[in-house]
Coordinates of N, CA and C in Angstrom, one line a residue:
Chain A
I263 N -81.7 -16.7 -78.3 CA -82.7 -17.0 -77.3 C -83.6 -15.7 -77.1
Q264 N -84.9 -16.0 -77.2 CA -85.8 -14.9 -77.1 C -86.3 -14.7 -75.6
M265 N -86.3 -13.5 -75.2 CA -86.7 -13.2 -73.8 C -88.0 -12.4 -73.9
T266 N -89.0 -12.9 -73.1 CA -90.3 -12.2 -73.2 C -90.7 -11.8 -71.7
Q267 N -90.9 -10.5 -71.5 CA -91.3 -10.0 -70.2 C -92.8 -9.8 -70.2
S268 N -93.4 -9.9 -69.0 CA -94.8 -9.5 -68.8 C -94.9 -9.0 -67.3
P269 N -95.8 -7.9 -67.1 CA -96.4 -7.2 -68.2 C -95.4 -6.2 -68.9
S270 N -95.9 -5.6 -70.0 CA -95.0 -4.5 -70.6 C -95.1 -3.2 -69.8
S271 N -96.2 -3.0 -69.1 CA -96.3 -1.9 -68.3 C -97.3 -2.2 -67.1
L272 N -97.0 -1.5 -66.0 CA -97.9 -1.7 -64.8 C -97.8 -0.5 -64.0
S273 N -98.9 -0.4 -63.2 CA -99.0 0.7 -62.2 C -99.3 0.2 -60.9
A274 N -98.7 0.7 -59.8 CA -98.9 0.1 -58.5 C -98.7 1.3 -57.5
S275 N -99.2 1.0 -56.3 CA -99.1 2.0 -55.2 C -97.9 1.8 -54.3
V276 N -97.5 2.8 -53.7 CA -96.4 2.7 -52.7 C -96.8 1.7 -51.6
G277 N -95.9 0.8 -51.4 CA -96.1 -0.3 -50.4 C -96.6 -1.6 -51.0
D278 N -97.0 -1.6 -52.3 CA -97.5 -2.8 -52.9 C -96.4 -3.8 -53.2
R279 N -96.7 -5.0 -53.3 CA -95.8 -6.0 -53.8 C -96.0 -6.2 -55.3
V280 N -94.9 -6.1 -56.0 CA -94.9 -6.0 -57.5 C -94.1 -7.2 -58.0
T281 N -94.6 -7.9 -59.0 CA -93.9 -9.0 -59.7 C -93.9 -8.8 -61.2
I282 N -92.7 -9.0 -61.7 CA -92.5 -8.9 -63.2 C -91.9 -10.3 -63.6
T283 N -92.4 -10.8 -64.7 CA -91.9 -12.1 -65.1 C -91.2 -12.0 -66.4
C284 N -90.3 -13.0 -66.6 CA -89.5 -13.1 -67.8 C -89.4 -14.6 -68.2
R285 N -89.7 -14.8 -69.5 CA -89.7 -16.2 -70.0 C -88.6 -16.3 -71.1
A286 N -87.8 -17.3 -71.0 CA -86.8 -17.5 -72.1 C -87.3 -18.6 -73.0
S287 N -86.9 -18.5 -74.3 CA -87.4 -19.4 -75.3 C -86.8 -20.8 -75.2
Q288 N -85.7 -20.9 -74.3 CA -85.1 -22.2 -74.0 C -84.5 -22.1 -72.7
S289 N -84.1 -23.2 -72.1 CA -83.4 -23.2 -70.8 C -82.2 -22.3 -70.8
I290 N -82.0 -21.5 -69.8 CA -80.8 -20.6 -69.8 C -80.0 -20.9 -68.5
N291 N -80.2 -22.0 -67.9 CA -79.4 -22.5 -66.8 C -79.2 -21.4 -65.7
N292 N -80.2 -20.7 -65.4 CA -80.3 -19.7 -64.4 C -79.4 -18.5 -64.6
Y293 N -78.8 -18.3 -65.9 CA -78.0 -17.2 -66.2 C -78.9 -16.0 -66.6
L294 N -79.6 -15.5 -65.6 CA -80.6 -14.5 -65.9 C -80.4 -13.3 -64.9
N295 N -80.3 -12.1 -65.5 CA -80.0 -10.9 -64.8 C -81.2 -9.9 -64.9
W296 N -81.3 -9.0 -64.0 CA -82.4 -8.0 -64.0 C -81.7 -6.6 -63.9
Y297 N -82.2 -5.7 -64.7 CA -81.7 -4.3 -64.6 C -82.8 -3.3 -64.4
Q298 N -82.5 -2.2 -63.8 CA -83.4 -1.1 -63.7 C -82.9 0.1 -64.5
Q299 N -83.7 0.7 -65.3 CA -83.3 1.9 -66.0 C -84.3 3.0 -65.8
K300 N -83.8 4.2 -65.4 CA -84.6 5.4 -65.3 C -84.3 6.3 -66.5
P301 N -85.3 7.1 -66.8 CA -85.1 8.0 -68.0 C -83.8 8.7 -68.1
G302 N -83.2 8.6 -69.2 CA -81.9 9.4 -69.5 C -80.7 8.8 -68.8
K303 N -80.9 7.7 -68.1 CA -79.8 7.1 -67.4 C -79.4 5.7 -67.9
A304 N -78.2 5.3 -67.6 CA -77.7 3.9 -68.0 C -78.4 2.9 -67.1
P305 N -78.6 1.7 -67.6 CA -79.1 0.6 -66.8 C -78.3 0.4 -65.6
K306 N -79.0 -0.2 -64.6 CA -78.3 -0.5 -63.3 C -78.6 -2.0 -63.0
L307 N -77.6 -2.7 -62.7 CA -77.7 -4.2 -62.4 C -78.4 -4.3 -61.0
L308 N -79.5 -5.1 -61.0 CA -80.1 -5.3 -59.7 C -79.9 -6.7 -59.2
I309 N -80.1 -7.7 -60.0 CA -80.1 -9.1 -59.7 C -79.2 -9.8 -60.7
Y310 N -78.4 -10.7 -60.3 CA -77.6 -11.5 -61.2 C -77.8 -13.0 -60.9
V311 N -77.6 -13.8 -61.9 CA -77.7 -15.3 -61.8 C -79.0 -15.6 -61.1
T312 N -80.1 -15.1 -61.5 CA -81.5 -15.4 -61.1 C -81.8 -14.7 -59.7
S313 N -81.0 -14.9 -58.7 CA -81.4 -14.5 -57.4 C -80.4 -13.8 -56.5
S314 N -79.2 -13.5 -57.0 CA -78.2 -12.8 -56.2 C -78.3 -11.3 -56.3
L315 N -78.4 -10.7 -55.2 CA -78.6 -9.2 -55.1 C -77.3 -8.5 -55.3
Q316 N -77.3 -7.6 -56.3 CA -76.1 -6.8 -56.5 C -75.8 -5.9 -55.3
S317 N -74.5 -5.7 -55.0 CA -74.1 -4.9 -53.9 C -74.8 -3.5 -54.0
G318 N -75.3 -3.1 -52.9 CA -75.9 -1.7 -52.8 C -77.4 -1.7 -53.2
V319 N -77.9 -2.7 -53.7 CA -79.3 -2.8 -54.1 C -80.2 -3.1 -52.9
P320 N -81.3 -2.3 -52.7 CA -82.1 -2.6 -51.5 C -82.7 -4.0 -51.5
S321 N -82.9 -4.5 -50.3 CA -83.3 -5.9 -50.1 C -84.7 -6.1 -50.5
R322 N -85.5 -5.0 -50.8 CA -86.9 -5.2 -51.2 C -86.9 -5.9 -52.6
F323 N -85.8 -5.8 -53.3 CA -85.7 -6.4 -54.6 C -85.2 -7.9 -54.4
S324 N -85.9 -8.8 -55.1 CA -85.5 -10.2 -55.1 C -85.8 -10.9 -56.4
G325 N -85.1 -11.9 -56.7 CA -85.3 -12.7 -58.0 C -85.4 -14.1 -57.7
S326 N -86.2 -14.8 -58.6 CA -86.4 -16.2 -58.4 C -86.6 -16.9 -59.8
G327 N -86.7 -18.2 -59.8 CA -87.0 -18.9 -61.0 C -86.0 -19.9 -61.4
S328 N -86.2 -20.6 -62.5 CA -85.3 -21.6 -63.0 C -85.7 -22.1 -64.4
G329 N -84.8 -22.7 -65.1 CA -85.1 -23.2 -66.4 C -85.4 -22.1 -67.4
T330 N -86.7 -21.8 -67.6 CA -87.1 -20.8 -68.6 C -88.0 -19.7 -68.0
D331 N -88.4 -19.8 -66.8 CA -89.3 -18.9 -66.1 C -88.7 -18.2 -64.9
F332 N -88.7 -16.9 -64.9 CA -88.0 -16.1 -63.9 C -88.9 -14.9 -63.4
T333 N -88.6 -14.5 -62.2 CA -89.5 -13.4 -61.6 C -88.6 -12.4 -60.9
L334 N -88.9 -11.2 -61.1 CA -88.4 -10.1 -60.2 C -89.5 -9.6 -59.3
T335 N -89.2 -9.5 -58.0 CA -90.2 -9.1 -57.1 C -89.7 -7.9 -56.3
I336 N -90.6 -6.9 -56.2 CA -90.3 -5.8 -55.3 C -91.3 -5.9 -54.1
S337 N -90.8 -6.1 -52.9 CA -91.7 -6.5 -51.8 C -92.6 -5.4 -51.3
S338 N -92.0 -4.2 -51.3 CA -92.8 -3.0 -50.8 C -92.4 -1.8 -51.7
L339 N -93.2 -1.5 -52.7 CA -92.8 -0.5 -53.7 C -92.6 0.8 -53.1
Q340 N -91.5 1.5 -53.5 CA -91.1 2.8 -53.1 C -91.2 3.8 -54.3
P341 N -91.4 5.1 -54.0 CA -91.5 6.0 -55.1 C -90.3 6.0 -56.1
E342 N -89.1 5.8 -55.6 CA -87.9 5.8 -56.4 C -87.8 4.5 -57.3
D343 N -88.8 3.6 -57.1 CA -88.7 2.4 -58.0 C -89.4 2.6 -59.3
S344 N -89.9 3.7 -59.5 CA -90.5 4.0 -60.8 C -89.4 4.0 -61.9
A345 N -89.5 3.1 -62.9 CA -88.5 2.8 -63.8 C -88.9 1.8 -64.8
T346 N -88.1 1.5 -65.8 CA -88.3 0.3 -66.7 C -87.3 -0.8 -66.2
Y347 N -87.8 -2.0 -66.2 CA -87.0 -3.1 -65.8 C -86.8 -4.1 -66.9
Y348 N -85.6 -4.6 -67.1 CA -85.2 -5.5 -68.1 C -84.6 -6.7 -67.6
C349 N -85.0 -7.9 -68.2 CA -84.3 -9.1 -67.9 C -83.3 -9.3 -69.0
Q350 N -82.2 -10.1 -68.8 CA -81.2 -10.4 -69.8 C -80.7 -11.8 -69.5
Q351 N -80.5 -12.6 -70.6 CA -79.9 -13.9 -70.4 C -78.5 -13.8 -70.7
Y352 N -77.7 -14.5 -69.9 CA -76.2 -14.5 -70.1 C -75.7 -15.9 -70.4
Y353 N -76.7 -16.8 -70.8 CA -76.3 -18.2 -71.1 C -75.6 -18.4 -72.4
R354 N -76.0 -17.6 -73.4 CA -75.5 -17.8 -74.7 C -75.5 -16.5 -75.5
T355 N -74.5 -16.2 -76.2 CA -74.5 -14.9 -77.0 C -75.4 -15.2 -78.3
P356 N -76.1 -14.1 -78.8 CA -76.2 -12.8 -78.2 C -76.9 -12.8 -76.8
N357 N -76.4 -12.0 -75.9 CA -77.0 -12.0 -74.6 C -78.2 -11.1 -74.5
S358 N -79.3 -11.6 -75.0 CA -80.5 -10.9 -75.3 C -81.2 -10.4 -74.1
F359 N -81.9 -9.2 -74.3 CA -82.7 -8.6 -73.3 C -84.2 -8.9 -73.6
G360 N -85.0 -8.8 -72.5 CA -86.4 -8.7 -72.7 C -86.8 -7.3 -73.2
Q361 N -88.1 -7.2 -73.6 CA -88.5 -5.9 -74.2 C -88.7 -4.8 -73.1
G362 N -88.7 -5.1 -71.9 CA -88.8 -4.1 -70.8 C -90.2 -4.1 -70.2
S363 N -90.2 -3.8 -68.9 CA -91.5 -3.6 -68.2 C -91.5 -2.3 -67.5
K364 N -92.4 -1.4 -67.9 CA -92.4 0.0 -67.4 C -93.3 0.0 -66.1
L365 N -92.7 0.4 -65.0 CA -93.4 0.4 -63.7 C -93.6 1.9 -63.3
E366 N -94.9 2.2 -63.1 CA -95.3 3.5 -62.7 C -95.9 3.5 -61.3
I367 N -95.7 4.5 -60.6 CA -96.3 4.6 -59.2 C -97.6 5.4 -59.3
K368 N -98.7 4.8 -58.8 CA -100.0 5.5 -58.7 C -100.0 6.7 -57.8
Chain B
E77 N -62.9 4.2 -57.8 CA -64.2 4.2 -58.4 C -64.2 3.8 -59.9
V78 N -65.0 2.8 -60.2 CA -65.1 2.4 -61.6 C -65.7 3.5 -62.5
Q79 N -65.1 3.8 -63.6 CA -65.7 4.8 -64.5 C -65.5 4.2 -66.0
L80 N -66.6 4.4 -66.7 CA -66.6 4.1 -68.1 C -67.1 5.3 -68.9
V81 N -66.3 5.9 -69.8 CA -66.7 7.1 -70.5 C -66.6 6.8 -72.0
E82 N -67.8 6.9 -72.6 CA -67.9 6.7 -74.0 C -67.7 8.0 -74.8
S83 N -67.2 7.9 -76.0 CA -67.1 9.1 -76.8 C -67.2 8.6 -78.3
G84 N -67.3 9.6 -79.2 CA -67.3 9.3 -80.6 C -68.7 9.3 -81.3
G85 N -69.7 9.4 -80.5 CA -71.0 9.5 -81.1 C -71.2 10.8 -81.9
D86 N -72.0 10.7 -83.0 CA -72.1 11.8 -83.9 C -73.2 11.6 -84.9
L87 N -73.5 12.6 -85.7 CA -74.5 12.5 -86.8 C -73.7 12.0 -88.0
V88 N -74.1 10.9 -88.6 CA -73.4 10.4 -89.7 C -74.5 10.0 -90.8
Q89 N -74.1 10.1 -92.1 CA -75.0 9.8 -93.2 C -75.1 8.3 -93.3
P90 N -76.2 7.8 -93.9 CA -76.4 6.4 -94.2 C -75.2 5.9 -95.1
G91 N -74.7 4.7 -94.7 CA -73.6 4.2 -95.4 C -72.2 4.6 -94.9
G92 N -72.3 5.5 -93.9 CA -71.0 6.0 -93.4 C -70.5 5.2 -92.2
S93 N -69.4 5.6 -91.7 CA -68.7 4.9 -90.6 C -68.5 5.8 -89.4
L94 N -68.3 5.1 -88.3 CA -68.0 5.8 -87.0 C -67.3 4.9 -86.1
R95 N -66.4 5.4 -85.3 CA -65.7 4.6 -84.3 C -66.0 5.2 -82.9
L96 N -66.6 4.3 -82.1 CA -66.8 4.7 -80.7 C -65.7 4.2 -79.8
S97 N -65.4 5.0 -78.8 CA -64.4 4.6 -77.8 C -65.0 4.6 -76.4
C98 N -64.4 3.8 -75.5 CA -64.9 3.8 -74.1 C -63.6 3.7 -73.3
A99 N -63.4 4.8 -72.5 CA -62.2 4.8 -71.6 C -62.6 4.3 -70.3
A100 N -61.8 3.3 -69.8 CA -62.1 2.7 -68.5 C -61.1 3.0 -67.5
S101 N -61.6 3.1 -66.2 CA -60.7 3.4 -65.1 C -61.3 2.9 -63.8
G102 N -60.4 2.7 -62.8 CA -60.9 2.2 -61.5 C -61.0 0.7 -61.3
F103 N -60.6 0.0 -62.4 CA -60.6 -1.5 -62.2 C -59.5 -2.0 -63.2
T104 N -59.2 -3.3 -63.1 CA -58.2 -3.9 -63.9 C -58.8 -4.3 -65.2
F105 N -58.7 -3.3 -66.2 CA -59.5 -3.5 -67.5 C -59.1 -4.8 -68.2
S106 N -57.9 -5.1 -68.1 CA -57.4 -6.3 -68.9 C -57.9 -7.6 -68.3
S107 N -58.6 -7.6 -67.2 CA -59.1 -8.8 -66.5 C -60.5 -9.1 -66.8
D108 N -61.2 -8.2 -67.5 CA -62.7 -8.4 -67.7 C -63.2 -8.4 -69.1
W109 N -64.2 -9.2 -69.4 CA -64.9 -9.1 -70.6 C -65.6 -7.7 -70.6
M110 N -65.8 -7.2 -71.8 CA -66.5 -5.9 -72.0 C -67.6 -6.1 -73.1
S111 N -68.6 -5.2 -73.0 CA -69.7 -5.3 -73.9 C -70.1 -3.9 -74.4
W112 N -70.8 -3.9 -75.6 CA -71.5 -2.8 -76.1 C -73.0 -3.1 -76.1
V113 N -73.8 -2.2 -75.6 CA -75.2 -2.4 -75.6 C -75.8 -1.1 -76.2
R114 N -76.9 -1.2 -77.0 CA -77.4 0.1 -77.6 C -78.9 0.2 -77.3
Q115 N -79.4 1.4 -77.4 CA -80.8 1.7 -77.1 C -81.3 2.7 -78.1
A116 N -82.1 2.3 -79.0 CA -82.7 3.2 -80.0 C -83.7 4.1 -79.3
P117 N -83.9 5.3 -79.8 CA -84.8 6.3 -79.1 C -86.2 5.7 -78.8
G118 N -86.5 5.8 -77.5 CA -87.8 5.3 -77.0 C -88.0 3.8 -77.0
K119 N -86.9 3.0 -77.3 CA -86.9 1.6 -77.4 C -86.2 0.9 -76.2
G120 N -86.2 -0.4 -76.3 CA -85.5 -1.2 -75.2 C -84.0 -1.4 -75.5
L121 N -83.4 -2.1 -74.6 CA -82.0 -2.4 -74.7 C -81.7 -3.5 -75.7
E122 N -80.6 -3.4 -76.5 CA -80.2 -4.4 -77.4 C -78.7 -4.6 -77.2
W123 N -78.4 -5.9 -76.8 CA -77.0 -6.3 -76.7 C -76.4 -6.3 -78.1
V124 N -75.2 -5.7 -78.3 CA -74.5 -5.5 -79.6 C -73.4 -6.5 -79.8
A125 N -72.4 -6.5 -78.8 CA -71.2 -7.3 -79.0 C -70.5 -7.4 -77.6
N126 N -69.6 -8.4 -77.5 CA -68.7 -8.4 -76.4 C -67.4 -9.0 -76.8
I127 N -66.4 -8.8 -75.9 CA -65.0 -9.2 -76.2 C -64.4 -9.7 -74.9
N128 N -63.5 -10.7 -75.1 CA -62.9 -11.3 -73.9 C -61.7 -10.4 -73.5
Q129 N -61.0 -10.9 -72.5 CA -59.9 -10.1 -71.9 C -58.8 -9.8 -72.8
D130 N -58.4 -10.7 -73.7 CA -57.2 -10.4 -74.5 C -57.6 -10.1 -76.0
G131 N -59.0 -10.0 -76.2 CA -59.4 -9.7 -77.6 C -59.5 -10.9 -78.5
S132 N -59.2 -12.1 -78.0 CA -59.2 -13.3 -78.9 C -60.6 -13.8 -79.2
E133 N -61.6 -13.5 -78.4 CA -63.0 -13.9 -78.6 C -63.9 -12.7 -78.7
K134 N -64.7 -12.7 -79.8 CA -65.6 -11.6 -80.0 C -66.9 -12.2 -80.5
Y135 N -68.0 -11.6 -80.0 CA -69.3 -12.1 -80.4 C -70.2 -10.9 -80.7
Y136 N -71.1 -11.1 -81.7 CA -72.0 -10.0 -82.2 C -73.4 -10.5 -82.3
V137 N -74.3 -9.5 -82.2 CA -75.7 -9.8 -82.6 C -75.8 -9.9 -84.1
D138 N -76.7 -10.7 -84.6 CA -76.7 -10.9 -86.1 C -76.8 -9.6 -86.9
S139 N -77.6 -8.6 -86.4 CA -77.9 -7.4 -87.2 C -76.6 -6.6 -87.4
V140 N -75.5 -6.8 -86.7 CA -74.3 -6.0 -86.9 C -73.1 -6.8 -87.4
K141 N -73.3 -8.1 -87.5 CA -72.2 -9.0 -88.0 C -71.8 -8.5 -89.4
G142 N -70.5 -8.4 -89.6 CA -69.9 -8.0 -90.8 C -69.8 -6.5 -91.0
R143 N -70.5 -5.8 -90.2 CA -70.5 -4.3 -90.3 C -69.7 -3.7 -89.1
F144 N -69.9 -4.2 -87.9 CA -69.3 -3.7 -86.7 C -68.2 -4.6 -86.2
T145 N -67.1 -3.9 -85.6 CA -66.0 -4.7 -85.1 C -65.7 -4.1 -83.7
I146 N -65.7 -5.0 -82.7 CA -65.4 -4.7 -81.3 C -63.9 -5.0 -81.2
S147 N -63.2 -4.1 -80.4 CA -61.8 -4.3 -80.2 C -61.4 -3.6 -78.8
R148 N -60.2 -3.9 -78.4 CA -59.8 -3.3 -77.1 C -58.3 -3.0 -77.2
D149 N -57.8 -2.1 -76.4 CA -56.4 -1.8 -76.2 C -56.2 -1.8 -74.7
N150 N -55.7 -2.9 -74.2 CA -55.5 -3.0 -72.7 C -54.4 -2.1 -72.2
G151 N -53.5 -1.7 -73.1 CA -52.5 -0.8 -72.6 C -53.0 0.6 -72.4
K152 N -54.1 0.9 -73.1 CA -54.8 2.2 -73.0 C -56.1 2.2 -72.2
N153 N -56.4 1.0 -71.7 CA -57.6 0.8 -70.9 C -58.8 1.3 -71.7
S154 N -58.9 0.9 -73.0 CA -59.9 1.4 -73.9 C -60.6 0.3 -74.7
L155 N -61.9 0.5 -74.9 CA -62.7 -0.4 -75.7 C -63.2 0.4 -76.9
Y156 N -63.3 -0.3 -78.0 CA -63.8 0.4 -79.2 C -64.9 -0.4 -79.9
L157 N -65.6 0.4 -80.7 CA -66.6 -0.2 -81.6 C -66.5 0.5 -83.0
Q158 N -66.0 -0.2 -83.9 CA -65.9 0.4 -85.3 C -67.2 0.0 -86.0
M159 N -67.9 1.0 -86.5 CA -69.2 0.8 -87.1 C -69.1 1.2 -88.6
N160 N -69.4 0.3 -89.5 CA -69.4 0.6 -90.9 C -70.8 0.4 -91.5
S161 N -71.0 0.9 -92.7 CA -72.2 0.7 -93.4 C -73.4 1.0 -92.6
L162 N -73.4 2.1 -91.9 CA -74.4 2.5 -91.0 C -75.8 2.8 -91.7
S163 N -76.8 2.4 -91.0 CA -78.2 2.7 -91.5 C -79.0 3.4 -90.4
A164 N -80.2 3.8 -90.8 CA -81.0 4.5 -89.8 C -81.3 3.6 -88.6
E165 N -81.4 2.3 -88.8 CA -81.7 1.4 -87.7 C -80.6 1.3 -86.7
D166 N -79.4 1.8 -87.0 CA -78.3 1.9 -86.0 C -78.4 3.1 -85.1
T167 N -79.3 4.0 -85.4 CA -79.4 5.2 -84.5 C -79.8 4.8 -83.1
A168 N -79.0 5.2 -82.2 CA -79.2 4.7 -80.8 C -78.2 5.4 -79.9
V169 N -78.4 5.3 -78.6 CA -77.4 5.5 -77.6 C -76.6 4.2 -77.4
Y170 N -75.3 4.4 -77.5 CA -74.5 3.2 -77.3 C -73.8 3.2 -76.0
Y171 N -73.9 2.2 -75.2 CA -73.3 2.1 -73.9 C -72.2 1.0 -73.9
C172 N -71.1 1.3 -73.2 CA -70.2 0.3 -73.0 C -70.4 -0.2 -71.5
A173 N -70.1 -1.4 -71.3 CA -70.4 -2.0 -70.0 C -69.3 -3.1 -69.6
R174 N -69.0 -3.1 -68.4 CA -68.1 -4.2 -67.9 C -68.9 -5.4 -67.6
D175 N -68.4 -6.6 -68.0 CA -69.1 -7.8 -67.7 C -68.5 -8.4 -66.4
A176 N -69.3 -8.6 -65.4 CA -68.8 -9.2 -64.2 C -68.4 -10.7 -64.4
P177 N -67.5 -11.2 -63.6 CA -67.0 -12.5 -63.8 C -68.2 -13.6 -63.6
R178 N -68.0 -14.7 -64.2 CA -68.9 -15.8 -64.0 C -70.3 -15.5 -64.5
S179 N -70.4 -14.7 -65.6 CA -71.7 -14.4 -66.3 C -72.6 -13.8 -65.4
A180 N -72.1 -12.9 -64.5 CA -73.0 -12.3 -63.5 C -73.5 -10.9 -63.9
G181 N -73.7 -10.8 -65.2 CA -74.3 -9.5 -65.7 C -73.3 -8.4 -66.0
S182 N -73.8 -7.3 -66.5 CA -72.9 -6.1 -66.7 C -73.1 -5.2 -65.5
D183 N -72.0 -5.1 -64.7 CA -72.2 -4.4 -63.4 C -71.8 -3.0 -63.4
Y184 N -71.1 -2.5 -64.4 CA -70.8 -1.1 -64.6 C -71.1 -0.7 -66.0
W185 N -71.7 0.5 -66.1 CA -72.0 1.1 -67.4 C -71.5 2.5 -67.6
G186 N -71.2 2.9 -68.8 CA -71.0 4.3 -69.1 C -72.3 5.1 -69.2
Q187 N -72.1 6.3 -69.5 CA -73.3 7.2 -69.6 C -73.9 7.2 -71.0
G188 N -73.2 6.6 -71.9 CA -73.7 6.4 -73.3 C -73.3 7.5 -74.2
T189 N -73.2 7.2 -75.5 CA -72.9 8.2 -76.5 C -73.9 8.0 -77.7
L190 N -74.4 9.1 -78.2 CA -75.5 9.0 -79.2 C -75.0 9.0 -80.6
V191 N -75.4 8.0 -81.3 CA -75.1 7.9 -82.8 C -76.4 8.1 -83.5
T192 N -76.4 9.1 -84.4 CA -77.6 9.4 -85.2 C -77.2 9.2 -86.7
V193 N -77.9 8.3 -87.4 CA -77.7 8.0 -88.8 C -78.8 8.7 -89.6
S194 N -78.5 9.7 -90.3 CA -79.5 10.4 -91.1 C -78.9 11.3 -92.1
S195 N -79.6 11.4 -93.2 CA -79.1 12.3 -94.3 C -79.6 13.7 -94.1

């Protein structure tokens, strides 16, 4: 299953609402997760099964979608949100990732 | 506290072999699926393999099938990745990760270990 994210990179200001999209090449039954990765660090799980917030993750992060189209939204961007974000499908092995979306703070 | 600590990364020549280890603590290791994920320098994440609780089910990405073997020792709380016939394309940081129940993603990750394949 191919996962395609857009945009590949984006720049936004503190306080902005940011949306990253992920499209699967076939239906993945909502088994879609989102990760945040900062340089030199391991990925961190943000959202699982499309819209469930992982424990300890700020509520400004949310996920939505169904079928093949999914969205990660940051409601009010903070400086510490500068990172690369990846979607991953867990519907079928190999549990493929999207190519990543690099978010920079203006 | 959940901890995953990878080891075994090294510089290896093309065609060579390497065995990575991941020591787990802070959770019931024998109850969870485990995965290996890699990241080539400056590139994105690539899922490599996973294994079920008792080691009876194993899955691999096509690019490593027949060359890599995932295994586990529940008595030692350890996950392994045996890598054979290595090529430059296998150069990456390799992460081990715990798979949360009900396909809820990989919720804990190690710090990664670097494998460099070069002559």
